[in-house]
Amino acid sequence: MPTTLPPLRTDAAANRAKILDTARAVFAAEGLDVPMSEIARRAGLGVATLYRRFPTKEDLVAEAFAEQMTECAGMLDAALADPDPWRAFCRVVQEVCAMQARDRGFAKAFVTAFPHAPDFRAQREHAERGLTELVSRAQEAGALRRDFHMADVALVLQANGGIRAGTPEETAQASRRLVAYLLQSFRADSAAPLPRSVAIPFEAALP
Protein backbone atom coordinates (compact mmCIF):
# COMPACT_ATOMS: atom_id res chain seq x y z
CA MET A 1 0.00 0.00 0.00
CA PRO A 2 1.34 3.49 -0.78
CA THR A 3 2.36 5.56 2.24
CA THR A 4 1.92 8.96 0.63
CA LEU A 5 -0.99 10.61 -1.12
CA PRO A 6 -0.71 10.82 -4.91
CA PRO A 7 -0.02 14.29 -6.33
CA LEU A 8 -3.05 16.39 -7.18
CA ARG A 9 -4.07 16.70 -10.81
CA THR A 10 -3.23 20.05 -12.38
CA ASP A 11 -6.81 21.31 -12.17
CA ALA A 12 -7.21 20.09 -8.59
CA ALA A 13 -3.94 21.76 -7.57
CA ALA A 14 -5.06 24.99 -9.22
CA ASN A 15 -8.38 24.87 -7.37
CA ARG A 16 -6.60 24.27 -4.08
CA ALA A 17 -4.30 27.24 -4.65
CA LYS A 18 -7.27 29.43 -5.64
CA ILE A 19 -9.14 28.47 -2.46
CA LEU A 20 -6.14 29.25 -0.26
CA ASP A 21 -5.42 32.58 -1.97
CA THR A 22 -9.06 33.61 -1.65
CA ALA A 23 -9.28 32.48 1.98
CA ARG A 24 -6.15 34.41 2.95
CA ALA A 25 -7.47 37.60 1.37
CA VAL A 26 -10.95 37.24 2.88
CA PHE A 27 -9.69 36.29 6.34
CA ALA A 28 -7.21 39.18 6.34
CA ALA A 29 -9.88 41.75 5.52
CA GLU A 30 -12.90 40.34 7.35
CA GLY A 31 -11.68 37.86 9.96
CA LEU A 32 -12.38 34.16 10.34
CA ASP A 33 -16.17 34.27 10.57
CA VAL A 34 -16.73 34.35 6.80
CA PRO A 35 -18.70 31.19 5.85
CA MET A 36 -17.07 28.48 3.78
CA SER A 37 -19.78 28.90 1.15
CA GLU A 38 -18.81 32.56 0.71
CA ILE A 39 -15.15 31.66 0.29
CA ALA A 40 -16.10 29.12 -2.38
CA ARG A 41 -18.25 31.72 -4.15
CA ARG A 42 -15.47 34.32 -4.19
CA ALA A 43 -13.02 31.72 -5.45
CA GLY A 44 -15.42 30.94 -8.30
CA LEU A 45 -15.78 27.31 -7.22
CA GLY A 46 -18.52 25.08 -5.91
CA VAL A 47 -18.86 24.39 -2.22
CA ALA A 48 -18.33 20.67 -2.85
CA THR A 49 -14.96 21.43 -4.44
CA LEU A 50 -13.89 23.42 -1.38
CA TYR A 51 -14.96 20.68 1.04
CA ARG A 52 -13.11 18.02 -0.97
CA ARG A 53 -9.88 19.93 -0.40
CA PHE A 54 -10.66 21.20 3.12
CA PRO A 55 -13.28 19.11 4.97
CA THR A 56 -13.55 21.60 7.86
CA LYS A 57 -13.10 25.34 8.46
CA GLU A 58 -10.29 24.48 10.84
CA ASP A 59 -8.43 22.64 8.07
CA LEU A 60 -8.73 25.66 5.79
CA VAL A 61 -7.64 28.19 8.41
CA ALA A 62 -4.68 26.11 9.54
CA GLU A 63 -3.44 25.60 5.98
CA ALA A 64 -4.05 29.20 4.94
CA PHE A 65 -1.89 30.53 7.76
CA ALA A 66 0.67 27.72 8.14
CA GLU A 67 3.48 29.76 6.57
CA GLN A 68 2.72 32.85 8.63
CA MET A 69 2.60 30.82 11.83
CA THR A 70 6.04 29.43 11.03
CA GLU A 71 7.33 32.96 10.42
CA CYS A 72 5.77 34.14 13.69
CA ALA A 73 7.42 31.32 15.64
CA GLY A 74 10.72 32.20 13.99
CA MET A 75 10.28 35.84 15.03
CA LEU A 76 9.81 34.77 18.64
CA ASP A 77 12.87 32.52 18.47
CA ALA A 78 14.91 35.45 17.15
CA ALA A 79 13.66 37.65 20.00
CA LEU A 80 14.64 35.00 22.54
CA ALA A 81 18.16 35.09 21.10
CA ASP A 82 18.38 38.87 21.68
CA PRO A 83 20.63 39.60 24.71
CA ASP A 84 18.52 42.67 25.59
CA PRO A 85 15.32 41.37 27.26
CA TRP A 86 13.44 44.69 27.07
CA ARG A 87 14.25 45.23 23.40
CA ALA A 88 13.19 41.64 22.66
CA PHE A 89 9.89 42.06 24.51
CA CYS A 90 9.13 45.35 22.73
CA ARG A 91 9.98 43.89 19.35
CA VAL A 92 7.52 41.03 19.77
CA VAL A 93 4.69 43.25 21.03
CA GLN A 94 5.25 45.65 18.14
CA GLU A 95 5.40 42.93 15.49
CA VAL A 96 2.41 40.95 16.78
CA CYS A 97 0.28 44.11 16.96
CA ALA A 98 1.42 45.20 13.48
CA MET A 99 0.48 41.76 12.20
CA GLN A 100 -2.93 42.07 13.83
CA ALA A 101 -3.51 45.51 12.32
CA ARG A 102 -2.86 44.32 8.78
CA ASP A 103 -4.35 40.82 8.93
CA ARG A 104 -7.38 40.25 11.15
CA GLY A 105 -7.57 36.61 10.17
CA PHE A 106 -4.07 35.58 11.15
CA ALA A 107 -4.25 37.56 14.38
CA LYS A 108 -7.34 35.53 15.34
CA ALA A 109 -5.76 32.27 14.20
CA PHE A 110 -2.66 33.07 16.28
CA VAL A 111 -4.66 33.14 19.52
CA THR A 112 -7.05 30.29 18.70
CA ALA A 113 -6.61 26.67 19.70
CA PHE A 114 -6.94 24.17 16.83
CA PRO A 115 -7.30 20.72 18.44
CA HIS A 116 -7.53 18.88 15.12
CA ALA A 117 -4.56 20.64 13.45
CA PRO A 118 -1.60 19.30 15.47
CA ASP A 119 1.18 21.08 13.56
CA PHE A 120 -0.55 24.44 13.78
CA ARG A 121 -1.40 23.86 17.45
CA ALA A 122 2.20 22.92 18.25
CA GLN A 123 3.53 26.10 16.63
CA ARG A 124 0.99 28.21 18.48
CA GLU A 125 1.91 26.60 21.82
CA HIS A 126 5.59 27.09 21.05
CA ALA A 127 4.92 30.79 20.39
CA GLU A 128 2.98 31.16 23.64
CA ARG A 129 5.80 29.55 25.63
CA GLY A 130 8.30 31.88 23.96
CA LEU A 131 6.22 34.92 24.80
CA THR A 132 5.93 33.80 28.42
CA GLU A 133 9.71 33.45 28.61
CA LEU A 134 10.22 36.92 27.11
CA VAL A 135 7.96 38.44 29.76
CA SER A 136 9.83 36.62 32.52
CA ARG A 137 13.25 37.70 31.20
CA ALA A 138 12.23 41.34 30.88
CA GLN A 139 10.89 41.33 34.44
CA GLU A 140 14.00 39.64 35.83
CA ALA A 141 16.12 42.28 34.10
CA GLY A 142 14.16 44.98 35.95
CA ALA A 143 12.89 46.52 32.70
CA LEU A 144 9.28 45.27 32.62
CA ARG A 145 7.01 46.13 35.52
CA ARG A 146 6.62 43.26 37.97
CA ASP A 147 2.83 43.30 37.89
CA PHE A 148 2.67 42.69 34.12
CA HIS A 149 0.78 39.45 33.56
CA MET A 150 0.37 37.24 30.50
CA ALA A 151 -3.33 38.18 30.58
CA ASP A 152 -2.18 41.69 29.74
CA VAL A 153 -0.97 40.42 26.36
CA ALA A 154 -4.55 39.42 25.54
CA LEU A 155 -5.68 42.83 26.82
CA VAL A 156 -3.25 44.54 24.45
CA LEU A 157 -4.57 42.48 21.53
CA GLN A 158 -8.15 43.38 22.39
CA ALA A 159 -7.31 47.08 22.48
CA ASN A 160 -5.27 46.95 19.29
CA GLY A 161 -7.93 44.89 17.51
CA GLY A 162 -10.51 47.59 18.22
CA ILE A 163 -8.75 50.18 16.06
CA ARG A 164 -10.85 51.16 13.04
CA ALA A 165 -9.26 53.91 10.96
CA GLY A 166 -10.17 55.15 7.50
CA THR A 167 -7.60 53.17 5.52
CA PRO A 168 -5.32 50.18 6.19
CA GLU A 169 -2.36 52.58 6.32
CA GLU A 170 -4.10 54.77 8.91
CA THR A 171 -5.05 51.70 10.93
CA ALA A 172 -1.41 50.58 10.94
CA GLN A 173 -0.24 54.04 12.00
CA ALA A 174 -2.82 54.24 14.80
CA SER A 175 -1.74 50.78 15.96
CA ARG A 176 1.91 51.85 16.12
CA ARG A 177 0.95 54.88 18.22
CA LEU A 178 -1.15 52.81 20.61
CA VAL A 179 1.63 50.26 21.05
CA ALA A 180 4.16 53.02 21.73
CA TYR A 181 1.89 54.39 24.46
CA LEU A 182 1.45 50.95 25.99
CA LEU A 183 5.13 50.03 25.94
CA GLN A 184 5.98 53.23 27.80
CA SER A 185 3.45 52.30 30.48
CA PHE A 186 4.94 48.79 30.77
CA ARG A 187 8.37 50.02 31.86
CA ALA A 188 9.31 49.23 35.44
CA ASP A 189 10.87 52.65 36.01
CA SER A 190 7.52 54.39 35.45
CA ALA A 191 5.30 51.84 37.19
CA ALA A 192 2.48 52.95 39.48
CA PRO A 193 -0.08 50.70 41.19
CA LEU A 194 -2.72 49.21 38.88
CA PRO A 195 -6.10 47.58 39.39
CA ARG A 196 -5.78 43.81 39.68
CA SER A 197 -5.40 41.85 36.46
CA VAL A 198 -8.25 39.87 34.92
CA ALA A 199 -7.63 36.46 33.41
CA ILE A 200 -8.25 36.75 29.68
CA PRO A 201 -7.40 33.60 27.70
CA PHE A 202 -5.72 34.13 24.35
CA GLU A 203 -8.72 32.54 22.64
CA ALA A 204 -10.91 35.40 23.90
CA ALA A 205 -8.48 38.13 22.91
CA LEU A 206 -10.16 38.84 19.59
CA PRO A 207 -13.81 38.98 18.49
mmCIF file of C-alpha atoms in Angstrom:
data_model
loop_
_atom_site.group_PDB
_atom_site.id
_atom_site.type_symbol
_atom_site.label_atom_id
_atom_site.label_comp_id
_atom_site.label_asym_id
_atom_site.label_seq_id
_atom_site.Cartn_x
_atom_site.Cartn_y
_atom_site.Cartn_z
ATOM 1 C CA MET A 1 0.000 0.000 0.000
ATOM 2 C CA PRO A 2 1.344 3.489 -0.780
ATOM 3 C CA THR A 3 2.363 5.557 2.237
ATOM 4 C CA THR A 4 1.918 8.963 0.634
ATOM 5 C CA LEU A 5 -0.989 10.606 -1.123
ATOM 6 C CA PRO A 6 -0.709 10.821 -4.913
ATOM 7 C CA PRO A 7 -0.024 14.285 -6.327
ATOM 8 C CA LEU A 8 -3.047 16.385 -7.180
ATOM 9 C CA ARG A 9 -4.069 16.703 -10.813
ATOM 10 C CA THR A 10 -3.235 20.053 -12.383
ATOM 11 C CA ASP A 11 -6.812 21.314 -12.169
ATOM 12 C CA ALA A 12 -7.208 20.087 -8.586
ATOM 13 C CA ALA A 13 -3.936 21.759 -7.568
ATOM 14 C CA ALA A 14 -5.060 24.995 -9.224
ATOM 15 C CA ASN A 15 -8.380 24.872 -7.369
ATOM 16 C CA ARG A 16 -6.602 24.267 -4.076
ATOM 17 C CA ALA A 17 -4.302 27.244 -4.646
ATOM 18 C CA LYS A 18 -7.266 29.426 -5.637
ATOM 19 C CA ILE A 19 -9.139 28.469 -2.462
ATOM 20 C CA LEU A 20 -6.135 29.254 -0.262
ATOM 21 C CA ASP A 21 -5.417 32.583 -1.974
ATOM 22 C CA THR A 22 -9.061 33.605 -1.648
ATOM 23 C CA ALA A 23 -9.281 32.476 1.976
ATOM 24 C CA ARG A 24 -6.149 34.408 2.953
ATOM 25 C CA ALA A 25 -7.473 37.598 1.367
ATOM 26 C CA VAL A 26 -10.950 37.235 2.883
ATOM 27 C CA PHE A 27 -9.687 36.286 6.336
ATOM 28 C CA ALA A 28 -7.214 39.178 6.336
ATOM 29 C CA ALA A 29 -9.881 41.754 5.521
ATOM 30 C CA GLU A 30 -12.901 40.335 7.348
ATOM 31 C CA GLY A 31 -11.683 37.864 9.960
ATOM 32 C CA LEU A 32 -12.379 34.161 10.340
ATOM 33 C CA ASP A 33 -16.172 34.270 10.565
ATOM 34 C CA VAL A 34 -16.730 34.350 6.797
ATOM 35 C CA PRO A 35 -18.702 31.193 5.847
ATOM 36 C CA MET A 36 -17.070 28.477 3.783
ATOM 37 C CA SER A 37 -19.783 28.898 1.154
ATOM 38 C CA GLU A 38 -18.811 32.559 0.714
ATOM 39 C CA ILE A 39 -15.153 31.663 0.288
ATOM 40 C CA ALA A 40 -16.098 29.122 -2.384
ATOM 41 C CA ARG A 41 -18.249 31.716 -4.145
ATOM 42 C CA ARG A 42 -15.471 34.317 -4.188
ATOM 43 C CA ALA A 43 -13.022 31.717 -5.447
ATOM 44 C CA GLY A 44 -15.419 30.939 -8.297
ATOM 45 C CA LEU A 45 -15.781 27.314 -7.220
ATOM 46 C CA GLY A 46 -18.519 25.082 -5.910
ATOM 47 C CA VAL A 47 -18.862 24.392 -2.218
ATOM 48 C CA ALA A 48 -18.333 20.670 -2.846
ATOM 49 C CA THR A 49 -14.956 21.428 -4.436
ATOM 50 C CA LEU A 50 -13.893 23.423 -1.378
ATOM 51 C CA TYR A 51 -14.957 20.679 1.037
ATOM 52 C CA ARG A 52 -13.114 18.019 -0.974
ATOM 53 C CA ARG A 53 -9.881 19.925 -0.402
ATOM 54 C CA PHE A 54 -10.659 21.195 3.118
ATOM 55 C CA PRO A 55 -13.279 19.112 4.974
ATOM 56 C CA THR A 56 -13.550 21.605 7.863
ATOM 57 C CA LYS A 57 -13.102 25.336 8.456
ATOM 58 C CA GLU A 58 -10.287 24.482 10.843
ATOM 59 C CA ASP A 59 -8.431 22.639 8.067
ATOM 60 C CA LEU A 60 -8.726 25.661 5.790
ATOM 61 C CA VAL A 61 -7.637 28.193 8.410
ATOM 62 C CA ALA A 62 -4.677 26.106 9.544
ATOM 63 C CA GLU A 63 -3.438 25.598 5.977
ATOM 64 C CA ALA A 64 -4.055 29.196 4.943
ATOM 65 C CA PHE A 65 -1.894 30.529 7.764
ATOM 66 C CA ALA A 66 0.666 27.725 8.144
ATOM 67 C CA GLU A 67 3.479 29.764 6.567
ATOM 68 C CA GLN A 68 2.721 32.853 8.626
ATOM 69 C CA MET A 69 2.604 30.820 11.831
ATOM 70 C CA THR A 70 6.037 29.427 11.028
ATOM 71 C CA GLU A 71 7.333 32.957 10.422
ATOM 72 C CA CYS A 72 5.773 34.144 13.685
ATOM 73 C CA ALA A 73 7.419 31.324 15.637
ATOM 74 C CA GLY A 74 10.716 32.201 13.989
ATOM 75 C CA MET A 75 10.281 35.842 15.027
ATOM 76 C CA LEU A 76 9.814 34.772 18.640
ATOM 77 C CA ASP A 77 12.872 32.521 18.467
ATOM 78 C CA ALA A 78 14.908 35.450 17.147
ATOM 79 C CA ALA A 79 13.660 37.649 19.995
ATOM 80 C CA LEU A 80 14.642 34.998 22.540
ATOM 81 C CA ALA A 81 18.164 35.090 21.100
ATOM 82 C CA ASP A 82 18.383 38.868 21.675
ATOM 83 C CA PRO A 83 20.633 39.596 24.709
ATOM 84 C CA ASP A 84 18.519 42.670 25.589
ATOM 85 C CA PRO A 85 15.315 41.373 27.256
ATOM 86 C CA TRP A 86 13.439 44.690 27.066
ATOM 87 C CA ARG A 87 14.249 45.227 23.401
ATOM 88 C CA ALA A 88 13.189 41.642 22.660
ATOM 89 C CA PHE A 89 9.893 42.062 24.506
ATOM 90 C CA CYS A 90 9.135 45.351 22.734
ATOM 91 C CA ARG A 91 9.975 43.886 19.350
ATOM 92 C CA VAL A 92 7.522 41.029 19.774
ATOM 93 C CA VAL A 93 4.688 43.246 21.035
ATOM 94 C CA GLN A 94 5.252 45.654 18.135
ATOM 95 C CA GLU A 95 5.396 42.925 15.494
ATOM 96 C CA VAL A 96 2.414 40.950 16.783
ATOM 97 C CA CYS A 97 0.285 44.111 16.959
ATOM 98 C CA ALA A 98 1.418 45.197 13.485
ATOM 99 C CA MET A 99 0.479 41.757 12.196
ATOM 100 C CA GLN A 100 -2.926 42.068 13.834
ATOM 101 C CA ALA A 101 -3.506 45.509 12.323
ATOM 102 C CA ARG A 102 -2.858 44.320 8.779
ATOM 103 C CA ASP A 103 -4.350 40.816 8.933
ATOM 104 C CA ARG A 104 -7.379 40.250 11.154
ATOM 105 C CA GLY A 105 -7.572 36.613 10.165
ATOM 106 C CA PHE A 106 -4.071 35.582 11.154
ATOM 107 C CA ALA A 107 -4.252 37.556 14.379
ATOM 108 C CA LYS A 108 -7.336 35.533 15.336
ATOM 109 C CA ALA A 109 -5.756 32.271 14.201
ATOM 110 C CA PHE A 110 -2.663 33.069 16.281
ATOM 111 C CA VAL A 111 -4.657 33.139 19.521
ATOM 112 C CA THR A 112 -7.055 30.294 18.697
ATOM 113 C CA ALA A 113 -6.609 26.669 19.696
ATOM 114 C CA PHE A 114 -6.944 24.167 16.828
ATOM 115 C CA PRO A 115 -7.304 20.724 18.439
ATOM 116 C CA HIS A 116 -7.525 18.876 15.117
ATOM 117 C CA ALA A 117 -4.559 20.643 13.454
ATOM 118 C CA PRO A 118 -1.601 19.298 15.473
ATOM 119 C CA ASP A 119 1.177 21.075 13.560
ATOM 120 C CA PHE A 120 -0.553 24.443 13.785
ATOM 121 C CA ARG A 121 -1.395 23.856 17.451
ATOM 122 C CA ALA A 122 2.203 22.925 18.249
ATOM 123 C CA GLN A 123 3.534 26.098 16.634
ATOM 124 C CA ARG A 124 0.993 28.206 18.485
ATOM 125 C CA GLU A 125 1.905 26.604 21.825
ATOM 126 C CA HIS A 126 5.591 27.093 21.049
ATOM 127 C CA ALA A 127 4.923 30.786 20.390
ATOM 128 C CA GLU A 128 2.977 31.158 23.637
ATOM 129 C CA ARG A 129 5.803 29.555 25.631
ATOM 130 C CA GLY A 130 8.302 31.881 23.962
ATOM 131 C CA LEU A 131 6.219 34.923 24.799
ATOM 132 C CA THR A 132 5.926 33.796 28.420
ATOM 133 C CA GLU A 133 9.713 33.455 28.608
ATOM 134 C CA LEU A 134 10.224 36.921 27.107
ATOM 135 C CA VAL A 135 7.959 38.438 29.756
ATOM 136 C CA SER A 136 9.833 36.616 32.520
ATOM 137 C CA ARG A 137 13.246 37.698 31.205
ATOM 138 C CA ALA A 138 12.228 41.343 30.879
ATOM 139 C CA GLN A 139 10.895 41.327 34.442
ATOM 140 C CA GLU A 140 14.003 39.637 35.830
ATOM 141 C CA ALA A 141 16.117 42.275 34.097
ATOM 142 C CA GLY A 142 14.163 44.981 35.946
ATOM 143 C CA ALA A 143 12.886 46.517 32.701
ATOM 144 C CA LEU A 144 9.284 45.270 32.622
ATOM 145 C CA ARG A 145 7.007 46.130 35.516
ATOM 146 C CA ARG A 146 6.623 43.257 37.969
ATOM 147 C CA ASP A 147 2.826 43.296 37.891
ATOM 148 C CA PHE A 148 2.674 42.694 34.124
ATOM 149 C CA HIS A 149 0.778 39.449 33.559
ATOM 150 C CA MET A 150 0.366 37.239 30.496
ATOM 151 C CA ALA A 151 -3.326 38.176 30.579
ATOM 152 C CA ASP A 152 -2.179 41.690 29.739
ATOM 153 C CA VAL A 153 -0.970 40.424 26.357
ATOM 154 C CA ALA A 154 -4.547 39.424 25.538
ATOM 155 C CA LEU A 155 -5.683 42.825 26.820
ATOM 156 C CA VAL A 156 -3.255 44.544 24.447
ATOM 157 C CA LEU A 157 -4.566 42.481 21.531
ATOM 158 C CA GLN A 158 -8.147 43.376 22.391
ATOM 159 C CA ALA A 159 -7.309 47.081 22.481
ATOM 160 C CA ASN A 160 -5.268 46.945 19.288
ATOM 161 C CA GLY A 161 -7.931 44.894 17.509
ATOM 162 C CA GLY A 162 -10.509 47.590 18.216
ATOM 163 C CA ILE A 163 -8.753 50.180 16.055
ATOM 164 C CA ARG A 164 -10.852 51.164 13.044
ATOM 165 C CA ALA A 165 -9.262 53.912 10.962
ATOM 166 C CA GLY A 166 -10.171 55.155 7.496
ATOM 167 C CA THR A 167 -7.601 53.168 5.521
ATOM 168 C CA PRO A 168 -5.321 50.184 6.189
ATOM 169 C CA GLU A 169 -2.365 52.585 6.321
ATOM 170 C CA GLU A 170 -4.101 54.771 8.910
ATOM 171 C CA THR A 171 -5.051 51.700 10.932
ATOM 172 C CA ALA A 172 -1.412 50.580 10.940
ATOM 173 C CA GLN A 173 -0.239 54.043 12.004
ATOM 174 C CA ALA A 174 -2.819 54.241 14.801
ATOM 175 C CA SER A 175 -1.743 50.776 15.961
ATOM 176 C CA ARG A 176 1.907 51.849 16.125
ATOM 177 C CA ARG A 177 0.955 54.885 18.221
ATOM 178 C CA LEU A 178 -1.149 52.815 20.611
ATOM 179 C CA VAL A 179 1.631 50.256 21.052
ATOM 180 C CA ALA A 180 4.160 53.016 21.730
ATOM 181 C CA TYR A 181 1.893 54.393 24.460
ATOM 182 C CA LEU A 182 1.452 50.952 25.991
ATOM 183 C CA LEU A 183 5.126 50.030 25.935
ATOM 184 C CA GLN A 184 5.976 53.232 27.795
ATOM 185 C CA SER A 185 3.448 52.296 30.476
ATOM 186 C CA PHE A 186 4.936 48.791 30.767
ATOM 187 C CA ARG A 187 8.370 50.019 31.860
ATOM 188 C CA ALA A 188 9.308 49.226 35.439
ATOM 189 C CA ASP A 189 10.869 52.651 36.013
ATOM 190 C CA SER A 190 7.524 54.392 35.447
ATOM 191 C CA ALA A 191 5.303 51.842 37.192
ATOM 192 C CA ALA A 192 2.482 52.953 39.483
ATOM 193 C CA PRO A 193 -0.081 50.696 41.186
ATOM 194 C CA LEU A 194 -2.715 49.205 38.881
ATOM 195 C CA PRO A 195 -6.104 47.582 39.392
ATOM 196 C CA ARG A 196 -5.783 43.813 39.679
ATOM 197 C CA SER A 197 -5.400 41.849 36.459
ATOM 198 C CA VAL A 198 -8.250 39.870 34.921
ATOM 199 C CA ALA A 199 -7.634 36.459 33.409
ATOM 200 C CA ILE A 200 -8.253 36.753 29.675
ATOM 201 C CA PRO A 201 -7.398 33.603 27.703
ATOM 202 C CA PHE A 202 -5.721 34.133 24.354
ATOM 203 C CA GLU A 203 -8.719 32.539 22.638
ATOM 204 C CA ALA A 204 -10.912 35.398 23.895
ATOM 205 C CA ALA A 205 -8.479 38.135 22.910
ATOM 206 C CA LEU A 206 -10.163 38.841 19.591
ATOM 207 C CA PRO A 207 -13.807 38.979 18.494
#
